[in-house]
mmCIF file of C-alpha atoms in Angstrom:
data_model
loop_
_atom_site.group_PDB
_atom_site.id
_atom_site.type_symbol
_atom_site.label_atom_id
_atom_site.label_comp_id
_atom_site.label_asym_id
_atom_site.label_seq_id
_atom_site.Cartn_x
_atom_site.Cartn_y
_atom_site.Cartn_z
ATOM 1 C CA MET A 17 47.214 188.303 65.030
ATOM 2 C CA ILE A 18 48.230 189.255 69.001
ATOM 3 C CA GLU A 19 51.830 186.605 69.758
ATOM 4 C CA LYS A 20 50.860 185.637 73.727
ATOM 5 C CA ILE A 21 52.326 186.633 76.732
ATOM 6 C CA THR A 22 53.841 183.159 77.701
ATOM 7 C CA LEU A 23 56.425 180.713 80.175
ATOM 8 C CA HIS A 24 59.083 181.709 77.959
ATOM 9 C CA ASP A 25 59.069 185.659 78.299
ATOM 10 C CA SER A 26 58.468 185.709 81.657
ATOM 11 C CA PHE A 27 61.898 183.282 82.675
ATOM 12 C CA ALA A 28 63.477 185.685 80.061
ATOM 13 C CA ALA A 29 62.785 189.061 81.867
ATOM 14 C CA ARG A 30 63.408 187.512 85.369
ATOM 15 C CA GLN A 31 67.131 186.891 84.052
ATOM 16 C CA ARG A 32 67.391 190.464 82.651
ATOM 17 C CA ILE A 33 65.813 191.972 86.092
ATOM 18 C CA ALA A 34 68.110 190.292 87.598
ATOM 19 C CA GLY A 35 70.571 192.443 89.895
ATOM 20 C CA ARG A 36 68.322 195.041 89.458
ATOM 21 C CA ILE A 37 65.829 194.383 91.390
ATOM 22 C CA ARG A 38 65.191 193.076 94.610
ATOM 23 C CA THR A 39 63.912 190.034 96.163
ATOM 24 C CA THR A 40 61.039 190.664 98.238
ATOM 25 C CA PRO A 41 60.048 189.340 101.356
ATOM 26 C CA LEU A 42 57.027 186.617 101.361
ATOM 27 C CA VAL A 43 56.275 186.575 106.406
ATOM 28 C CA SER A 44 53.532 185.399 107.726
ATOM 29 C CA SER A 45 50.925 186.824 109.009
ATOM 30 C CA PRO A 46 49.323 185.548 112.391
ATOM 31 C CA SER A 47 46.566 188.090 112.877
ATOM 32 C CA LEU A 48 45.037 188.220 109.708
ATOM 33 C CA SER A 49 45.527 183.528 109.882
ATOM 34 C CA ALA A 50 43.326 183.825 112.864
ATOM 35 C CA LEU A 51 40.629 186.018 111.926
ATOM 36 C CA VAL A 52 39.838 184.158 108.684
ATOM 37 C CA SER A 53 40.778 180.851 109.730
ATOM 38 C CA ALA A 54 43.295 180.458 106.943
ATOM 39 C CA ASP A 55 47.165 180.439 105.996
ATOM 40 C CA VAL A 56 47.585 184.110 105.134
ATOM 41 C CA SER A 57 50.772 185.295 103.889
ATOM 42 C CA LEU A 58 51.786 188.883 103.095
ATOM 43 C CA LYS A 59 54.088 189.128 100.040
ATOM 44 C CA LEU A 60 55.294 192.939 100.401
ATOM 45 C CA GLU A 61 56.782 194.120 96.653
ATOM 46 C CA GLN A 62 55.640 197.570 98.888
ATOM 47 C CA THR A 63 59.740 196.828 99.919
ATOM 48 C CA GLN A 64 60.160 196.809 96.623
ATOM 49 C CA ILE A 65 63.317 199.395 95.383
ATOM 50 C CA THR A 66 61.426 202.760 94.198
ATOM 51 C CA GLY A 67 58.238 201.166 97.046
ATOM 52 C CA SER A 68 56.095 199.184 94.395
ATOM 53 C CA PHE A 69 56.059 196.634 92.596
ATOM 54 C CA LYS A 70 56.249 198.767 88.836
ATOM 55 C CA LEU A 71 60.064 198.641 88.756
ATOM 56 C CA ARG A 72 59.546 195.024 87.294
ATOM 57 C CA GLY A 73 57.925 195.704 84.794
ATOM 58 C CA ALA A 74 59.468 198.940 83.562
ATOM 59 C CA THR A 75 63.097 197.816 84.097
ATOM 60 C CA ASN A 76 61.739 194.546 82.397
ATOM 61 C CA ALA A 77 61.059 196.807 78.757
ATOM 62 C CA ILE A 78 63.857 199.988 79.587
ATOM 63 C CA LEU A 79 66.514 197.074 79.246
ATOM 64 C CA SER A 80 64.400 195.586 76.466
ATOM 65 C CA LEU A 81 64.376 198.870 73.908
ATOM 66 C CA SER A 82 66.892 199.536 70.872
ATOM 67 C CA PRO A 83 69.793 202.190 71.410
ATOM 68 C CA GLU A 84 67.940 204.136 68.788
ATOM 69 C CA GLN A 85 65.094 204.039 70.764
ATOM 70 C CA LYS A 86 67.338 204.601 73.838
ATOM 71 C CA GLU A 87 68.900 207.806 72.997
ATOM 72 C CA ALA A 88 64.712 209.236 71.503
ATOM 73 C CA GLY A 89 64.043 208.261 76.055
ATOM 74 C CA VAL A 90 60.680 207.626 76.951
ATOM 75 C CA VAL A 91 57.427 208.747 77.303
ATOM 76 C CA GLY A 92 54.778 207.123 79.912
ATOM 77 C CA VAL A 93 51.432 208.163 81.763
ATOM 78 C CA SER A 94 51.426 207.023 85.212
ATOM 79 C CA THR A 95 48.853 207.443 88.547
ATOM 80 C CA GLY A 96 52.593 206.887 90.282
ATOM 81 C CA ASN A 97 54.066 203.888 90.865
ATOM 82 C CA HIS A 98 54.715 202.786 87.553
ATOM 83 C CA GLY A 99 56.179 206.779 86.266
ATOM 84 C CA ARG A 100 58.007 206.235 89.562
ATOM 85 C CA GLY A 101 59.463 202.975 88.752
ATOM 86 C CA LEU A 102 59.632 203.969 84.958
ATOM 87 C CA ALA A 103 61.979 207.423 86.030
ATOM 88 C CA TYR A 104 64.384 204.760 88.180
ATOM 89 C CA ALA A 105 64.998 202.400 85.711
ATOM 90 C CA ALA A 106 65.116 205.431 82.676
ATOM 91 C CA ALA A 107 67.892 206.499 85.124
ATOM 92 C CA ASN A 108 69.452 203.704 85.772
ATOM 93 C CA ALA A 109 69.569 203.151 81.992
ATOM 94 C CA GLY A 110 71.031 206.943 81.210
ATOM 95 C CA VAL A 111 67.577 207.693 79.015
ATOM 96 C CA PRO A 112 65.789 210.461 78.882
ATOM 97 C CA CYS A 113 62.010 210.092 80.621
ATOM 98 C CA ILE A 114 59.034 211.901 80.667
ATOM 99 C CA ILE A 115 56.017 210.717 82.986
ATOM 100 C CA CYS A 116 52.441 212.675 82.057
ATOM 101 C CA MET A 117 50.300 212.062 85.326
ATOM 102 C CA SER A 118 46.453 213.895 85.705
ATOM 103 C CA GLU A 119 45.957 216.547 88.726
ATOM 104 C CA LEU A 120 44.265 213.593 91.224
ATOM 105 C CA VAL A 121 47.716 211.916 91.383
ATOM 106 C CA PRO A 122 49.538 212.491 95.356
ATOM 107 C CA GLN A 123 51.143 215.322 95.816
ATOM 108 C CA ASN A 124 54.045 212.366 97.128
ATOM 109 C CA LYS A 125 54.121 211.061 94.275
ATOM 110 C CA ILE A 126 54.952 213.618 91.986
ATOM 111 C CA ASP A 127 57.978 214.407 93.963
ATOM 112 C CA GLY A 128 59.333 211.040 94.149
ATOM 113 C CA ILE A 129 58.919 210.501 90.103
ATOM 114 C CA ARG A 130 60.978 213.841 89.940
ATOM 115 C CA SER A 131 63.577 212.872 92.459
ATOM 116 C CA HIS A 132 64.707 209.483 90.325
ATOM 117 C CA GLY A 133 65.519 213.284 87.719
ATOM 118 C CA ALA A 134 62.226 212.685 85.204
ATOM 119 C CA GLU A 135 60.861 214.740 83.374
ATOM 120 C CA VAL A 136 57.082 215.285 85.554
ATOM 121 C CA ARG A 137 53.547 216.667 83.582
ATOM 122 C CA ILE A 138 50.950 217.731 84.844
ATOM 123 C CA VAL A 139 47.908 216.547 82.444
ATOM 124 C CA GLY A 140 44.049 217.465 83.074
ATOM 125 C CA ARG A 141 41.514 215.301 85.918
ATOM 126 C CA SER A 142 41.806 211.663 84.305
ATOM 127 C CA GLN A 143 44.224 208.974 82.577
ATOM 128 C CA ASP A 144 42.846 209.763 79.333
ATOM 129 C CA ASP A 145 43.411 213.265 79.797
ATOM 130 C CA ALA A 146 47.545 212.816 80.317
ATOM 131 C CA GLN A 147 47.928 209.458 77.388
ATOM 132 C CA ALA A 148 46.978 213.052 74.993
ATOM 133 C CA GLU A 149 50.196 214.989 76.086
ATOM 134 C CA VAL A 150 51.645 211.676 75.651
ATOM 135 C CA ASP A 151 50.264 210.886 72.706
ATOM 136 C CA ARG A 152 51.720 214.418 71.312
ATOM 137 C CA LEU A 153 55.069 213.043 72.904
ATOM 138 C CA VAL A 154 55.425 210.044 70.756
ATOM 139 C CA ALA A 155 54.240 212.201 68.154
ATOM 140 C CA ASP A 156 58.014 213.932 68.392
ATOM 141 C CA GLY A 157 59.535 210.856 68.671
ATOM 142 C CA ARG A 158 60.163 209.519 72.028
ATOM 143 C CA VAL A 159 59.377 205.937 73.238
ATOM 144 C CA MET A 160 55.595 205.137 75.021
ATOM 145 C CA LEU A 161 56.089 202.035 77.999
ATOM 146 C CA PRO A 162 52.739 202.378 79.290
ATOM 147 C CA PRO A 163 51.728 201.469 82.459
ATOM 148 C CA PHE A 164 50.446 197.745 82.062
ATOM 149 C CA ASP A 165 48.816 196.962 77.911
ATOM 150 C CA HIS A 166 52.659 196.350 77.208
ATOM 151 C CA ARG A 167 54.452 193.318 76.819
ATOM 152 C CA ASP A 168 57.242 193.451 78.064
ATOM 153 C CA ILE A 169 55.853 195.473 80.829
ATOM 154 C CA ILE A 170 53.621 192.708 81.825
ATOM 155 C CA ALA A 171 56.697 190.101 81.688
ATOM 156 C CA GLY A 172 58.788 192.552 84.065
ATOM 157 C CA GLN A 173 55.803 192.243 86.435
ATOM 158 C CA SER A 174 55.060 188.412 86.317
ATOM 159 C CA THR A 175 58.996 188.123 87.966
ATOM 160 C CA VAL A 176 57.201 188.245 91.411
ATOM 161 C CA ALA A 177 54.837 184.938 90.549
ATOM 162 C CA HIS A 178 57.640 182.770 90.593
ATOM 163 C CA GLU A 179 59.331 184.337 93.946
ATOM 164 C CA ILE A 180 56.099 183.605 95.743
ATOM 165 C CA LEU A 181 56.282 180.382 94.624
ATOM 166 C CA GLU A 182 59.292 179.356 95.302
ATOM 167 C CA GLN A 183 58.873 181.275 98.915
ATOM 168 C CA ALA A 184 54.691 179.667 99.640
ATOM 169 C CA LEU A 185 54.374 175.634 99.698
ATOM 170 C CA ASP A 186 51.202 174.417 98.711
ATOM 171 C CA LEU A 187 50.001 177.738 97.509
ATOM 172 C CA ASP A 188 46.331 177.900 96.811
ATOM 173 C CA THR A 189 44.994 181.301 96.194
ATOM 174 C CA VAL A 190 46.583 184.422 95.071
ATOM 175 C CA LEU A 191 45.307 188.183 95.508
ATOM 176 C CA VAL A 192 46.330 190.428 93.685
ATOM 177 C CA PRO A 193 45.467 193.898 93.818
ATOM 178 C CA VAL A 194 43.754 195.301 89.412
ATOM 179 C CA SER A 195 44.430 197.998 87.994
ATOM 180 C CA GLY A 196 44.615 198.140 84.195
ATOM 181 C CA GLY A 197 45.276 194.540 84.669
ATOM 182 C CA GLY A 198 49.628 194.883 83.695
ATOM 183 C CA LEU A 199 50.542 192.839 87.970
ATOM 184 C CA ILE A 200 47.903 189.948 87.727
ATOM 185 C CA SER A 201 47.509 189.381 83.878
ATOM 186 C CA GLY A 202 51.372 188.590 84.794
ATOM 187 C CA VAL A 203 51.330 186.712 88.062
ATOM 188 C CA ALA A 204 47.616 184.140 86.467
ATOM 189 C CA MET A 205 49.519 183.657 83.321
ATOM 190 C CA VAL A 206 52.086 182.311 85.612
ATOM 191 C CA MET A 207 50.235 180.636 87.759
ATOM 192 C CA LYS A 208 48.035 178.648 85.774
ATOM 193 C CA VAL A 209 51.080 177.498 84.084
ATOM 194 C CA VAL A 210 53.038 175.979 86.865
ATOM 195 C CA LYS A 211 49.940 174.859 88.615
ATOM 196 C CA PRO A 212 46.405 175.833 87.266
ATOM 197 C CA SER A 213 44.316 174.588 90.693
ATOM 198 C CA ILE A 214 45.835 177.908 91.979
ATOM 199 C CA ARG A 215 43.246 180.575 92.484
ATOM 200 C CA VAL A 216 43.838 184.208 91.449
ATOM 201 C CA ILE A 217 42.116 186.878 92.894
ATOM 202 C CA GLY A 218 41.925 190.242 91.700
ATOM 203 C CA ILE A 219 40.769 192.492 94.384
ATOM 204 C CA SER A 220 39.741 196.660 93.575
ATOM 205 C CA MET A 221 37.818 199.570 95.053
ATOM 206 C CA GLU A 222 34.485 200.128 94.276
ATOM 207 C CA ARG A 223 35.137 203.600 93.664
ATOM 208 C CA GLY A 224 36.255 203.344 89.950
ATOM 209 C CA ALA A 225 36.997 200.164 88.975
ATOM 210 C CA ALA A 226 37.760 199.954 85.110
ATOM 211 C CA MET A 227 38.618 196.335 85.139
ATOM 212 C CA HIS A 228 36.069 194.379 87.140
ATOM 213 C CA ASP A 229 33.376 197.415 85.464
ATOM 214 C CA CYS A 230 35.352 196.007 81.509
ATOM 215 C CA GLN A 231 34.704 192.610 82.838
ATOM 216 C CA ARG A 232 31.264 192.988 83.614
ATOM 217 C CA ALA A 233 30.730 194.613 79.976
ATOM 218 C CA GLY A 234 32.861 192.289 77.969
ATOM 219 C CA LYS A 235 35.058 194.498 76.742
ATOM 220 C CA PRO A 236 36.507 197.457 76.574
ATOM 221 C CA ILE A 237 34.510 200.400 78.184
ATOM 222 C CA PHE A 238 35.134 203.914 79.891
ATOM 223 C CA VAL A 239 34.802 204.134 83.233
ATOM 224 C CA GLU A 240 35.043 207.018 85.042
ATOM 225 C CA GLU A 241 38.121 207.863 87.242
ATOM 226 C CA LEU A 242 37.104 209.441 91.410
ATOM 227 C CA PRO A 243 39.102 210.335 94.274
ATOM 228 C CA THR A 244 38.985 206.901 96.112
ATOM 229 C CA LEU A 245 41.910 205.849 98.758
ATOM 230 C CA ALA A 246 43.258 203.782 96.499
ATOM 231 C CA ASP A 247 44.928 205.764 94.113
ATOM 232 C CA SER A 248 47.078 203.837 91.805
ATOM 233 C CA LEU A 249 44.137 201.487 90.946
ATOM 234 C CA GLY A 250 42.507 204.350 89.239
ATOM 235 C CA GLY A 251 42.228 205.185 85.600
ATOM 236 C CA GLY A 252 41.109 202.860 82.768
ATOM 237 C CA ILE A 253 41.943 200.085 80.396
ATOM 238 C CA GLY A 254 41.859 201.335 76.830
ATOM 239 C CA LEU A 255 39.828 201.436 74.484
ATOM 240 C CA ASN A 256 41.805 199.219 72.917
ATOM 241 C CA ASN A 257 43.493 197.503 74.533
ATOM 242 C CA THR A 258 46.143 194.112 73.890
ATOM 243 C CA TYR A 259 46.697 192.018 76.058
ATOM 244 C CA THR A 260 45.362 192.305 79.696
ATOM 245 C CA PHE A 261 41.310 192.468 79.145
ATOM 246 C CA GLY A 262 41.404 189.522 77.701
ATOM 247 C CA MET A 263 44.197 187.251 80.176
ATOM 248 C CA VAL A 264 41.970 188.445 82.947
ATOM 249 C CA ARG A 265 38.868 187.129 81.350
ATOM 250 C CA ASP A 266 40.709 184.365 80.659
ATOM 251 C CA LEU A 267 43.251 183.511 83.202
ATOM 252 C CA VAL A 268 41.274 185.078 86.383
ATOM 253 C CA ASP A 269 39.562 182.962 88.798
ATOM 254 C CA ASP A 270 36.898 185.709 90.226
ATOM 255 C CA LEU A 271 36.817 189.980 90.309
ATOM 256 C CA ILE A 272 36.011 191.815 93.663
ATOM 257 C CA LEU A 273 35.702 195.572 95.218
ATOM 258 C CA VAL A 274 36.734 196.826 97.840
ATOM 259 C CA THR A 275 35.345 199.425 100.101
ATOM 260 C CA GLU A 276 36.033 203.052 100.976
ATOM 261 C CA GLU A 277 35.745 201.830 105.064
ATOM 262 C CA GLU A 278 37.389 198.095 104.292
ATOM 263 C CA ILE A 279 40.508 199.790 103.229
ATOM 264 C CA ALA A 280 41.172 202.312 105.737
ATOM 265 C CA GLU A 281 40.622 199.227 107.973
ATOM 266 C CA ALA A 282 42.729 197.584 106.324
ATOM 267 C CA ILE A 283 45.601 200.304 106.421
ATOM 268 C CA ARG A 284 45.269 200.284 109.606
ATOM 269 C CA HIS A 285 45.496 196.736 110.181
ATOM 270 C CA ALA A 286 48.391 196.301 108.592
ATOM 271 C CA TYR A 287 49.998 199.192 110.589
ATOM 272 C CA TRP A 288 48.804 198.378 113.756
ATOM 273 C CA GLN A 289 48.951 194.275 113.497
ATOM 274 C CA GLU A 290 51.681 193.700 111.015
ATOM 275 C CA ARG A 291 54.089 196.630 111.801
ATOM 276 C CA GLN A 292 53.502 197.738 108.098
ATOM 277 C CA VAL A 293 53.561 201.027 106.107
ATOM 278 C CA ILE A 294 51.251 200.797 103.096
ATOM 279 C CA GLU A 295 48.754 202.829 100.124
ATOM 280 C CA GLY A 296 45.408 202.293 99.558
ATOM 281 C CA SER A 297 45.511 200.018 96.539
ATOM 282 C CA GLY A 298 48.303 197.867 97.924
ATOM 283 C CA SER A 299 45.604 196.882 100.772
ATOM 284 C CA VAL A 300 43.029 196.073 100.218
ATOM 285 C CA GLY A 301 43.865 192.350 99.253
ATOM 286 C CA ILE A 302 43.851 192.221 103.092
ATOM 287 C CA ALA A 303 40.210 195.118 103.402
ATOM 288 C CA ALA A 304 39.001 192.170 100.937
ATOM 289 C CA LEU A 305 39.780 189.338 103.896
ATOM 290 C CA LEU A 306 39.218 191.512 106.398
ATOM 291 C CA ALA A 307 35.905 192.201 104.711
ATOM 292 C CA GLY A 308 34.916 187.825 104.581
ATOM 293 C CA LYS A 309 35.060 188.454 101.002
ATOM 294 C CA ILE A 310 37.503 185.449 100.509
ATOM 295 C CA LYS A 311 35.901 182.458 101.213
ATOM 296 C CA ASN A 312 37.828 178.923 101.785
ATOM 297 C CA SER A 313 41.096 180.532 100.519
ATOM 298 C CA GLY A 314 43.511 177.586 101.931
ATOM 299 C CA HIS A 315 47.044 178.888 102.098
ATOM 300 C CA CYS A 316 46.575 182.354 100.664
ATOM 301 C CA VAL A 317 49.342 184.855 99.882
ATOM 302 C CA SER A 318 47.883 188.437 99.851
ATOM 303 C CA LEU A 319 50.619 190.638 97.623
ATOM 304 C CA ILE A 320 51.295 193.932 98.797
ATOM 305 C CA THR A 321 51.722 195.987 95.422
ATOM 306 C CA GLY A 322 53.040 199.318 97.485
ATOM 307 C CA GLN A 323 53.913 201.786 100.568
ATOM 308 C CA ASN A 324 53.896 205.457 98.691
ATOM 309 C CA ILE A 325 51.161 207.462 100.551
ATOM 310 C CA ASP A 326 51.221 210.607 101.800
ATOM 311 C CA MET A 327 52.040 210.477 105.119
ATOM 312 C CA ALA A 328 49.796 212.787 105.887
ATOM 313 C CA LEU A 329 47.375 211.017 104.608
ATOM 314 C CA HIS A 330 47.712 207.653 106.705
ATOM 315 C CA LYS A 331 48.816 209.467 109.825
ATOM 316 C CA ARG A 332 44.900 211.289 109.830
ATOM 317 C CA LEU A 333 43.442 207.129 108.079
ATOM 318 C CA ILE A 334 45.243 205.455 112.105
ATOM 319 C CA ASP A 335 43.301 208.336 114.024
ATOM 320 C CA GLY A 336 41.023 207.943 112.610
ATOM 321 C CA GLU A 337 39.625 210.610 110.364
ATOM 322 C CA ASN A 338 36.727 209.910 108.761
ATOM 323 C CA VAL A 339 37.228 207.997 105.471
ATOM 324 C CA ASP A 340 35.254 209.711 103.332
ATOM 325 C CA ALA A 341 36.767 213.300 103.837
ATOM 326 C CA ALA A 342 40.426 211.260 103.445
ATOM 327 C CA ALA A 343 39.279 210.024 100.410
ATOM 328 C CA ASN A 344 38.527 213.460 98.375
ATOM 329 C CA THR A 345 41.890 214.557 99.516
ATOM 330 C CA SER A 346 43.892 211.957 98.845
ATOM 331 C CA ARG A 347 45.141 213.301 95.830
ATOM 332 C CA ASP A 348 44.884 217.001 96.412
#
């Protein structure tokens, strides 16, 4: 029987990673509040040290390893942000690290991982292809730290929920970008224990929304990975998913999809109205708000998960380039 991840695990993770990650700001958004006639705030997790929330889970997982595991080194598969967080946390702990990625990952995210001293291996055209190389390295003795379906990763990601609860009074709704579900599982677990009335809504892109499609199917299934402006939300949830499928099913109130056009508009809105540079995956909550897809939100916090966008792509979007063209080149 799989042991549940609990509030105790979340508190332990918060204590473990204290001083190694940033407490990120929560800011009010007058522009979004006026547009949707609700009180909207943004949790700026893109200001985390490595540019995304992923550092929380990676740091907790690295610090939870045994001395023998640290000596053996770690390996992970990533669409970018997990790899960067894992590379940074491993380097700080003196742990060897290899990150396996598909050809669909943008070059800026590959460069960011390498800048922290990790080895990067590019394998195939999907997360599943990259995972095959991870499995080979694990057979050779490395310790795999996956991007989402892992107790210590989920507990680490859940620590952002404590900050939100401390920063946002009378919270009603939280919007969380969803890929494999590690972040939303941790956030929902904390929110539903502390204040069950808080709605936790997951947001994904229409192109390759793995968790959404798996929940509709009632089980983990293969979902084709497609080019998208929200590239960090790409990849499947794993056919042998242990934690996140069930946690999302049991704890998350709704899953909503946004289009590429809506993502592009959210990136532009963040830049011009919020003075924030954010990647497509981090913008999906704003996209859902702008598109009128969040009803009766009350006091709403949209979690902005990352800033690691290719700046050439960002400029093209801000300048109004065709969205489909931008999406299809965002991983070159």
